[in-house]
Amino acid sequence: MIKRAVLQPLLIIWGDDLKKISILGSTGSIGTQALDVIRAHRGRFRIIGLAALRNIDVLEKQIEEFNPEVVAVFEKEKAEILSDRIDKKVKIVSGIEGLFAVATSEVTDIVITSVVGSIGLLPTLEAIRCKKTIALANKETLVVAGELVIKEAEKYDAKIIPVDSEHSAIFQCLQGEDPKNISRIILTASGGPFRDWPRNRIEKAKAEDALRHPTWNMGKKITVDSSTLMNKGLEVIEARWLFNVELGKIDVVVHPQSIVHSMVEYKDNSVISQMGIPDMRAPIQYALFYPERMESNIGRVDFGNLEQLTFMLPDMEKFPCLPLAYEALKIGKTMPCVLNGANEVLVEHFLQNKIGFYDIPKYIEKAMTVHEPFTYKTVDEILEVDKWVKNWIRNEIR
Ligand code: MG
């Protein structure tokens, strides 16, 4: 009660300056770090909606702290339990409709899409159709249906601002530049925990080995994707759509220190890079304040104590997921969706130590060989392919 009395006049003072935010995936790694950024700049944001899969304990605390208007819990039973626990005036919704309600809530300006997997596609599209600005952290959206999503964003004049550190870096390197002068986009990769392991040791790697990422603190799925380099493959596909560059112009370079977050080379061979310490709150803050720059309590690069910044080509033989992603993008049509769907299921199984590390690329390649890619026109067609490949993989590894 006291909190409300204090908050109310503040809201009136700030009025329309407040950016109104909804977060899809608020209890995950990106979601909680986005709330850290918002907490550090309290006077600038208001949380309208939060959505999570099932973690109602964390959601309950977030509701207490940020007073959202609408909260979605994907799992219905969990939504009901949360409803019983909360005595505040907040609308609690569930299922895919719940995600839509948070993604399209009328007053929201920016939707942070940080759910994991292809489930992010539909609510992101709904938000685009309601002309929301998308702070895009769900890479699967552009991987499975990049062409369609970008077309819709153009049609509805919805901005997409990347949150992924590499794409945020490229986006920052492009400010004030004419995109037609790009000669190359160079995505940097940390190389993951297995960068220096020999293949016969990687072969026996377990989930807990893959989860020991050397530089970035991220969710489980993306951390495994970093260890296979599939994460970089998905980012190549994402970059192709986000920045409208052809496949031949997107390179990957391994940079173990994760200080250079990516680079753009222009037609005069000048390279512009964006640097910073590896902390996801930096690209999140950039996306939320864009086009403004804002002070930050995130650490700075200490150049005097940086021993070295090194760069090397990725080992495509040790990490076959990366060439598979390039191949899927080259084939195009529904193939990137097959690559992504297969990978999602395989990573789930690897996390439970049910399959080996190299089973991930092995079964992805099998799925890509079986699938006959076609030109899709609707989201339903793409979601059908996603469903097909996930079932196909489950049957295949049973
Ligand atoms: Mg990244």
Short mmCIF file of C-alpha atoms and ligand atoms in Angstrom, two decimals:
data_model
loop_
_atom_site.label_atom_id
_atom_site.label_comp_id
_atom_site.label_asym_id
_atom_site.label_seq_id
_atom_site.Cartn_x
_atom_site.Cartn_y
_atom_site.Cartn_z
CA MET A 1 0.00 0.00 0.00
CA ILE A 2 2.74 2.43 1.03
CA LYS A 3 4.65 1.50 -2.13
CA ARG A 4 1.70 2.51 -4.32
CA ALA A 5 1.33 5.87 -2.61
CA VAL A 6 4.99 6.63 -3.33
CA LEU A 7 4.92 5.32 -6.89
CA GLN A 8 1.81 7.11 -8.07
CA PRO A 9 3.09 10.74 -8.08
CA LEU A 10 6.32 9.52 -9.69
CA LEU A 11 4.37 8.08 -12.60
CA ILE A 12 2.60 11.39 -13.11
CA ILE A 13 5.85 13.37 -13.09
CA TRP A 14 7.48 11.11 -15.70
CA GLY A 15 4.30 10.73 -17.72
CA ASP A 16 5.01 9.73 -21.32
CA ASP A 17 8.79 9.57 -20.91
CA LEU A 18 8.42 6.12 -19.41
CA LYS A 19 9.08 3.32 -21.85
CA LYS A 20 6.50 0.63 -21.35
CA ILE A 21 7.99 -2.84 -21.47
CA SER A 22 6.68 -6.38 -21.72
CA ILE A 23 8.97 -9.38 -21.37
CA LEU A 24 8.33 -12.80 -22.89
CA GLY A 25 10.51 -15.14 -20.85
CA SER A 26 10.98 -12.93 -17.78
CA THR A 27 12.34 -15.67 -15.50
CA GLY A 28 15.09 -16.83 -17.87
CA SER A 29 18.63 -15.59 -18.21
CA ILE A 30 17.89 -12.68 -20.59
CA GLY A 31 14.59 -11.84 -18.86
CA THR A 32 16.14 -11.48 -15.40
CA GLN A 33 19.09 -9.52 -16.78
CA ALA A 34 16.65 -7.20 -18.60
CA LEU A 35 14.94 -6.61 -15.25
CA ASP A 36 18.39 -5.80 -13.76
CA VAL A 37 18.81 -3.08 -16.39
CA ILE A 38 15.31 -1.78 -15.70
CA ARG A 39 15.95 -1.82 -11.95
CA ALA A 40 19.11 0.26 -12.48
CA HIS A 41 17.10 2.88 -14.44
CA ARG A 42 13.85 2.80 -12.52
CA GLY A 43 12.64 6.24 -13.50
CA ARG A 44 12.72 5.40 -17.23
CA PHE A 45 10.68 2.23 -17.56
CA ARG A 46 7.42 0.69 -16.54
CA ILE A 47 6.76 -3.03 -16.73
CA ILE A 48 3.41 -3.80 -18.34
CA GLY A 49 3.56 -7.54 -18.92
CA LEU A 50 5.62 -10.56 -17.88
CA ALA A 51 5.46 -14.07 -19.31
CA ALA A 52 7.18 -17.27 -18.24
CA LEU A 53 6.90 -20.99 -18.85
CA ARG A 54 6.38 -22.28 -15.31
CA ASN A 55 8.68 -20.63 -12.74
CA ILE A 56 5.99 -19.02 -10.58
CA ASP A 57 8.25 -18.53 -7.54
CA VAL A 58 10.44 -16.11 -9.46
CA LEU A 59 7.37 -14.60 -11.18
CA GLU A 60 5.76 -13.93 -7.81
CA LYS A 61 8.79 -11.87 -6.71
CA GLN A 62 8.83 -10.03 -10.03
CA ILE A 63 5.14 -9.14 -9.67
CA GLU A 64 5.82 -7.84 -6.16
CA GLU A 65 8.70 -5.69 -7.35
CA PHE A 66 7.52 -4.42 -10.75
CA ASN A 67 3.71 -4.28 -10.50
CA PRO A 68 2.86 -5.51 -14.03
CA GLU A 69 -0.69 -5.31 -15.38
CA VAL A 70 -0.70 -8.73 -17.01
CA VAL A 71 1.24 -11.92 -16.30
CA ALA A 72 1.26 -15.06 -18.43
CA VAL A 73 2.26 -18.50 -17.17
CA PHE A 74 2.39 -20.95 -20.06
CA GLU A 75 1.43 -23.96 -17.93
CA LYS A 76 -2.22 -23.61 -16.91
CA GLU A 77 -2.00 -25.39 -13.54
CA LYS A 78 0.91 -23.16 -12.52
CA ALA A 79 -1.06 -20.08 -13.61
CA GLU A 80 -3.89 -21.13 -11.29
CA ILE A 81 -1.53 -21.63 -8.34
CA LEU A 82 -0.01 -18.20 -8.95
CA SER A 83 -3.48 -16.64 -9.18
CA ASP A 84 -4.29 -18.01 -5.73
CA ARG A 85 -1.06 -16.67 -4.26
CA ILE A 86 -1.31 -13.11 -5.58
CA ASP A 87 -3.69 -10.66 -3.94
CA LYS A 88 -2.66 -7.71 -6.12
CA LYS A 89 -4.75 -6.48 -9.02
CA VAL A 90 -2.94 -8.25 -11.83
CA LYS A 91 -4.44 -10.20 -14.70
CA ILE A 92 -3.06 -13.75 -14.84
CA VAL A 93 -3.36 -15.61 -18.13
CA SER A 94 -2.01 -18.89 -19.53
CA GLY A 95 -1.18 -20.90 -22.66
CA ILE A 96 -0.25 -19.43 -26.03
CA GLU A 97 -3.14 -16.94 -25.64
CA GLY A 98 -1.42 -15.75 -22.48
CA LEU A 99 1.79 -15.11 -24.42
CA PHE A 100 -0.25 -13.20 -27.01
CA ALA A 101 -1.90 -11.09 -24.28
CA VAL A 102 1.50 -10.03 -22.95
CA ALA A 103 2.98 -9.54 -26.45
CA THR A 104 0.15 -7.31 -27.65
CA SER A 105 -0.97 -5.45 -24.51
CA GLU A 106 -2.12 -2.05 -25.75
CA VAL A 107 0.12 0.26 -23.73
CA THR A 108 3.34 -1.70 -24.32
CA ASP A 109 6.00 0.08 -26.43
CA ILE A 110 8.78 -2.53 -26.39
CA VAL A 111 8.42 -6.31 -26.26
CA ILE A 112 11.54 -8.18 -25.17
CA THR A 113 11.28 -11.63 -26.77
CA SER A 114 13.53 -13.84 -24.67
CA VAL A 115 11.66 -17.14 -24.65
CA VAL A 116 13.78 -20.08 -25.81
CA GLY A 117 12.96 -22.00 -28.99
CA SER A 118 10.54 -21.77 -31.91
CA ILE A 119 7.66 -21.15 -29.48
CA GLY A 120 8.83 -17.50 -29.67
CA LEU A 121 7.75 -17.14 -33.30
CA LEU A 122 3.97 -16.68 -32.91
CA PRO A 123 3.93 -14.10 -30.07
CA THR A 124 6.74 -12.14 -31.79
CA LEU A 125 4.68 -12.00 -34.99
CA GLU A 126 1.60 -10.87 -33.02
CA ALA A 127 3.64 -8.10 -31.39
CA ILE A 128 4.93 -7.00 -34.82
CA ARG A 129 1.38 -6.85 -36.14
CA CYS A 130 0.50 -4.57 -33.22
CA LYS A 131 3.41 -2.30 -34.27
CA LYS A 132 5.41 -2.93 -31.12
CA THR A 133 9.17 -2.40 -31.09
CA ILE A 134 10.79 -5.81 -30.71
CA ALA A 135 13.92 -6.19 -28.58
CA LEU A 136 14.78 -9.51 -30.18
CA ALA A 137 16.50 -12.07 -28.00
CA ASN A 138 14.76 -15.18 -29.36
CA LYS A 139 17.01 -16.11 -32.27
CA GLU A 140 14.83 -19.00 -33.42
CA THR A 141 12.22 -16.49 -34.67
CA LEU A 142 14.48 -15.31 -37.49
CA VAL A 143 16.10 -18.71 -38.00
CA VAL A 144 12.84 -20.56 -38.72
CA ALA A 145 10.93 -17.83 -40.53
CA GLY A 146 13.29 -14.91 -41.15
CA GLU A 147 11.96 -13.87 -44.53
CA LEU A 148 8.35 -13.84 -43.36
CA VAL A 149 9.10 -12.05 -40.07
CA ILE A 150 11.12 -9.28 -41.76
CA LYS A 151 8.37 -8.79 -44.38
CA GLU A 152 5.76 -8.44 -41.64
CA ALA A 153 7.94 -6.00 -39.71
CA GLU A 154 8.27 -3.85 -42.83
CA LYS A 155 4.56 -4.06 -43.55
CA TYR A 156 3.55 -2.99 -40.03
CA ASP A 157 6.46 -0.59 -39.60
CA ALA A 158 7.61 -2.39 -36.44
CA LYS A 159 11.25 -1.91 -35.43
CA ILE A 160 13.37 -4.94 -34.57
CA ILE A 161 16.34 -4.15 -32.33
CA PRO A 162 18.73 -7.03 -31.72
CA VAL A 163 19.62 -8.04 -28.16
CA ASP A 164 22.03 -10.85 -29.01
CA SER A 165 25.51 -9.43 -28.29
CA GLU A 166 26.87 -10.08 -31.79
CA HIS A 167 23.89 -8.58 -33.59
CA SER A 168 23.79 -5.67 -31.20
CA ALA A 169 27.47 -5.09 -32.05
CA ILE A 170 26.76 -5.17 -35.79
CA PHE A 171 23.74 -2.90 -35.30
CA GLN A 172 25.95 -0.44 -33.41
CA CYS A 173 28.69 -0.63 -36.08
CA LEU A 174 26.06 0.21 -38.72
CA GLN A 175 24.87 3.43 -37.08
CA GLY A 176 25.40 6.35 -39.45
CA GLU A 177 26.56 4.04 -42.26
CA ASP A 178 24.90 3.13 -45.52
CA PRO A 179 24.19 -0.65 -45.42
CA LYS A 180 24.90 -0.91 -49.14
CA ASN A 181 28.58 -0.22 -48.36
CA ILE A 182 28.92 -3.38 -46.24
CA SER A 183 31.40 -5.79 -47.76
CA ARG A 184 31.44 -8.32 -44.90
CA ILE A 185 29.90 -9.02 -41.53
CA ILE A 186 32.29 -10.78 -39.16
CA LEU A 187 30.59 -12.56 -36.26
CA THR A 188 32.86 -13.38 -33.35
CA ALA A 189 32.53 -16.63 -31.39
CA SER A 190 34.12 -17.47 -28.05
CA GLY A 191 34.67 -21.00 -29.34
CA GLY A 192 32.94 -22.48 -26.29
CA PRO A 193 34.42 -24.77 -23.62
CA PHE A 194 35.65 -27.39 -26.13
CA ARG A 195 37.66 -25.03 -28.32
CA ASP A 196 41.00 -26.54 -27.33
CA TRP A 197 39.82 -30.11 -26.68
CA PRO A 198 40.82 -32.82 -29.18
CA ARG A 199 37.97 -34.51 -31.02
CA ASN A 200 38.31 -37.82 -29.14
CA ARG A 201 37.84 -36.00 -25.83
CA ILE A 202 34.89 -33.93 -27.11
CA GLU A 203 33.27 -37.19 -28.21
CA LYS A 204 32.84 -38.18 -24.57
CA ALA A 205 31.77 -34.74 -23.32
CA LYS A 206 28.79 -34.65 -20.97
CA ALA A 207 26.17 -31.95 -20.43
CA GLU A 208 28.01 -30.57 -17.40
CA ASP A 209 31.18 -30.09 -19.50
CA ALA A 210 29.23 -28.17 -22.13
CA LEU A 211 27.59 -25.99 -19.49
CA ARG A 212 30.97 -24.63 -18.34
CA HIS A 213 31.12 -21.65 -20.68
CA PRO A 214 34.42 -19.76 -20.45
CA THR A 215 33.20 -16.16 -20.85
CA TRP A 216 29.41 -15.73 -21.05
CA ASN A 217 26.76 -16.38 -18.43
CA MET A 218 23.69 -17.64 -20.33
CA GLY A 219 20.79 -20.09 -20.25
CA LYS A 220 21.37 -23.85 -20.66
CA LYS A 221 20.12 -24.30 -24.22
CA ILE A 222 22.25 -21.50 -25.63
CA THR A 223 25.28 -22.62 -23.61
CA VAL A 224 25.12 -26.08 -25.20
CA ASP A 225 24.62 -24.40 -28.60
CA SER A 226 27.80 -22.41 -27.92
CA SER A 227 29.74 -25.61 -27.23
CA THR A 228 28.66 -27.13 -30.58
CA LEU A 229 29.01 -23.77 -32.42
CA MET A 230 25.37 -24.21 -33.49
CA ASN A 231 24.77 -20.94 -31.66
CA LYS A 232 27.06 -19.22 -34.17
CA GLY A 233 25.34 -21.03 -37.02
CA LEU A 234 21.93 -19.78 -35.84
CA GLU A 235 23.43 -16.30 -35.53
CA VAL A 236 24.70 -16.42 -39.12
CA ILE A 237 21.13 -17.16 -40.26
CA GLU A 238 19.75 -14.46 -37.97
CA ALA A 239 22.26 -11.91 -39.33
CA ARG A 240 21.31 -12.71 -42.91
CA TRP A 241 17.72 -11.58 -42.26
CA LEU A 242 18.32 -8.86 -39.72
CA PHE A 243 20.82 -6.97 -41.86
CA ASN A 244 19.70 -8.15 -45.31
CA VAL A 245 23.14 -9.39 -46.35
CA GLU A 246 23.83 -12.35 -48.60
CA LEU A 247 25.24 -15.58 -47.24
CA GLY A 248 28.69 -15.12 -48.84
CA LYS A 249 29.18 -11.92 -46.85
CA ILE A 250 28.84 -13.40 -43.36
CA ASP A 251 32.00 -14.81 -41.78
CA VAL A 252 32.70 -16.31 -38.37
CA VAL A 253 35.92 -15.84 -36.46
CA VAL A 254 36.79 -17.37 -33.09
CA HIS A 255 37.80 -14.78 -30.50
CA PRO A 256 38.24 -16.47 -27.11
CA GLN A 257 38.35 -13.29 -24.97
CA SER A 258 34.80 -12.17 -26.00
CA ILE A 259 35.78 -8.48 -25.96
CA VAL A 260 35.17 -7.74 -29.65
CA HIS A 261 31.47 -8.56 -30.00
CA SER A 262 31.45 -8.49 -33.82
CA MET A 263 32.65 -6.40 -36.74
CA VAL A 264 31.53 -4.88 -40.01
CA GLU A 265 33.91 -4.46 -42.94
CA TYR A 266 32.98 -1.78 -45.46
CA LYS A 267 33.82 -1.55 -49.15
CA ASP A 268 36.93 0.54 -48.42
CA ASN A 269 38.19 -2.42 -46.29
CA SER A 270 37.77 -0.37 -43.14
CA VAL A 271 36.58 -2.53 -40.25
CA ILE A 272 34.44 -1.15 -37.44
CA SER A 273 34.06 -3.25 -34.30
CA GLN A 274 32.12 -2.88 -31.07
CA MET A 275 33.84 -3.87 -27.83
CA GLY A 276 32.94 -4.27 -24.21
CA ILE A 277 33.23 -6.79 -21.41
CA PRO A 278 31.08 -9.88 -21.96
CA ASP A 279 27.91 -8.96 -20.04
CA MET A 280 24.49 -9.45 -21.64
CA ARG A 281 23.13 -6.46 -19.76
CA ALA A 282 25.14 -4.20 -22.12
CA PRO A 283 23.33 -5.16 -25.35
CA ILE A 284 20.01 -5.35 -23.46
CA GLN A 285 20.48 -1.79 -22.18
CA TYR A 286 21.48 -0.57 -25.66
CA ALA A 287 18.29 -2.07 -27.15
CA LEU A 288 16.01 -0.65 -24.44
CA PHE A 289 17.39 2.89 -24.67
CA TYR A 290 18.04 2.95 -28.43
CA PRO A 291 18.76 5.45 -29.99
CA GLU A 292 19.86 7.03 -26.71
CA ARG A 293 23.09 6.06 -24.92
CA MET A 294 22.87 5.83 -21.17
CA GLU A 295 25.32 5.55 -18.27
CA SER A 296 25.75 2.03 -17.03
CA ASN A 297 26.98 0.20 -13.95
CA ILE A 298 28.35 -2.61 -16.13
CA GLY A 299 32.15 -2.96 -16.01
CA ARG A 300 34.46 -1.40 -18.59
CA VAL A 301 37.26 -2.88 -20.69
CA ASP A 302 40.57 -2.50 -18.88
CA PHE A 303 42.88 -2.27 -21.90
CA GLY A 304 46.04 -1.89 -19.80
CA ASN A 305 45.46 -5.31 -18.28
CA LEU A 306 44.20 -7.14 -21.37
CA GLU A 307 46.99 -9.50 -22.21
CA GLN A 308 45.88 -10.16 -25.76
CA LEU A 309 42.99 -10.21 -28.19
CA THR A 310 43.28 -13.20 -30.50
CA PHE A 311 41.35 -14.33 -33.59
CA MET A 312 41.33 -17.63 -35.49
CA LEU A 313 39.15 -19.48 -37.98
CA PRO A 314 36.60 -21.93 -36.53
CA ASP A 315 37.39 -25.65 -36.83
CA MET A 316 34.57 -26.88 -39.09
CA GLU A 317 35.57 -30.54 -38.66
CA LYS A 318 35.54 -30.52 -34.91
CA PHE A 319 32.30 -28.51 -34.87
CA PRO A 320 30.13 -29.78 -37.75
CA CYS A 321 27.03 -27.89 -36.57
CA LEU A 322 28.44 -24.66 -38.00
CA PRO A 323 28.84 -25.91 -41.60
CA LEU A 324 25.40 -27.57 -41.29
CA ALA A 325 23.89 -24.17 -40.46
CA TYR A 326 25.62 -22.57 -43.46
CA GLU A 327 24.31 -25.43 -45.61
CA ALA A 328 20.73 -24.97 -44.30
CA LEU A 329 20.85 -21.26 -45.05
CA LYS A 330 22.23 -21.93 -48.54
CA ILE A 331 19.41 -24.36 -49.28
CA GLY A 332 16.97 -21.92 -47.70
CA LYS A 333 13.18 -22.43 -47.82
CA THR A 334 12.15 -24.69 -44.90
CA MET A 335 15.65 -26.11 -44.27
CA PRO A 336 16.74 -23.66 -41.53
CA CYS A 337 13.53 -24.58 -39.68
CA VAL A 338 14.49 -28.27 -39.88
CA LEU A 339 18.01 -27.52 -38.65
CA ASN A 340 16.65 -25.54 -35.72
CA GLY A 341 13.83 -27.92 -34.73
CA ALA A 342 16.14 -30.94 -34.83
CA ASN A 343 18.74 -29.09 -32.77
CA GLU A 344 16.18 -28.06 -30.11
CA VAL A 345 15.16 -31.68 -29.46
CA LEU A 346 18.73 -33.00 -29.60
CA VAL A 347 20.01 -30.40 -27.14
CA GLU A 348 17.18 -31.32 -24.74
CA HIS A 349 18.33 -34.96 -24.90
CA PHE A 350 22.01 -34.06 -24.59
CA LEU A 351 21.24 -32.01 -21.47
CA GLN A 352 19.82 -35.18 -19.94
CA ASN A 353 22.94 -37.10 -21.06
CA LYS A 354 20.72 -39.36 -23.20
CA ILE A 355 22.78 -38.81 -26.35
CA GLY A 356 26.42 -37.99 -27.06
CA PHE A 357 27.88 -34.67 -28.20
CA TYR A 358 28.37 -35.74 -31.83
CA ASP A 359 24.88 -37.24 -32.01
CA ILE A 360 23.67 -33.63 -32.27
CA PRO A 361 25.21 -32.92 -35.71
CA LYS A 362 24.70 -36.55 -36.78
CA TYR A 363 20.91 -36.48 -36.38
CA ILE A 364 20.58 -32.91 -37.69
CA GLU A 365 22.30 -34.00 -40.87
CA LYS A 366 20.02 -37.05 -41.13
CA ALA A 367 16.92 -34.86 -40.75
CA MET A 368 18.21 -32.47 -43.39
CA THR A 369 18.78 -35.36 -45.79
CA VAL A 370 15.26 -36.74 -45.28
CA HIS A 371 13.47 -33.38 -45.49
CA GLU A 372 12.42 -32.03 -48.87
CA PRO A 373 12.58 -28.26 -48.51
CA PHE A 374 9.73 -26.18 -49.94
CA THR A 375 8.86 -22.50 -50.17
CA TYR A 376 6.53 -21.66 -47.30
CA LYS A 377 4.00 -18.87 -47.38
CA THR A 378 2.38 -19.01 -43.96
CA VAL A 379 3.43 -19.42 -40.34
CA ASP A 380 1.24 -22.52 -40.11
CA GLU A 381 3.30 -24.24 -42.80
CA ILE A 382 6.52 -23.44 -40.95
CA LEU A 383 5.09 -24.63 -37.63
CA GLU A 384 4.05 -27.89 -39.32
CA VAL A 385 7.65 -28.46 -40.42
CA ASP A 386 8.88 -27.61 -36.92
CA LYS A 387 6.47 -30.17 -35.45
CA TRP A 388 7.35 -32.79 -38.04
CA VAL A 389 11.10 -32.58 -37.51
CA LYS A 390 10.81 -32.63 -33.72
CA ASN A 391 8.71 -35.82 -33.85
CA TRP A 392 10.99 -37.33 -36.47
CA ILE A 393 14.05 -36.78 -34.27
CA ARG A 394 12.31 -38.17 -31.16
CA ASN A 395 11.42 -41.36 -33.06
CA GLU A 396 14.85 -41.65 -34.59
CA ILE A 397 16.77 -41.52 -31.28
CA ARG A 398 14.34 -43.68 -29.32
MG MG B 1 25.28 -14.33 -29.21
#
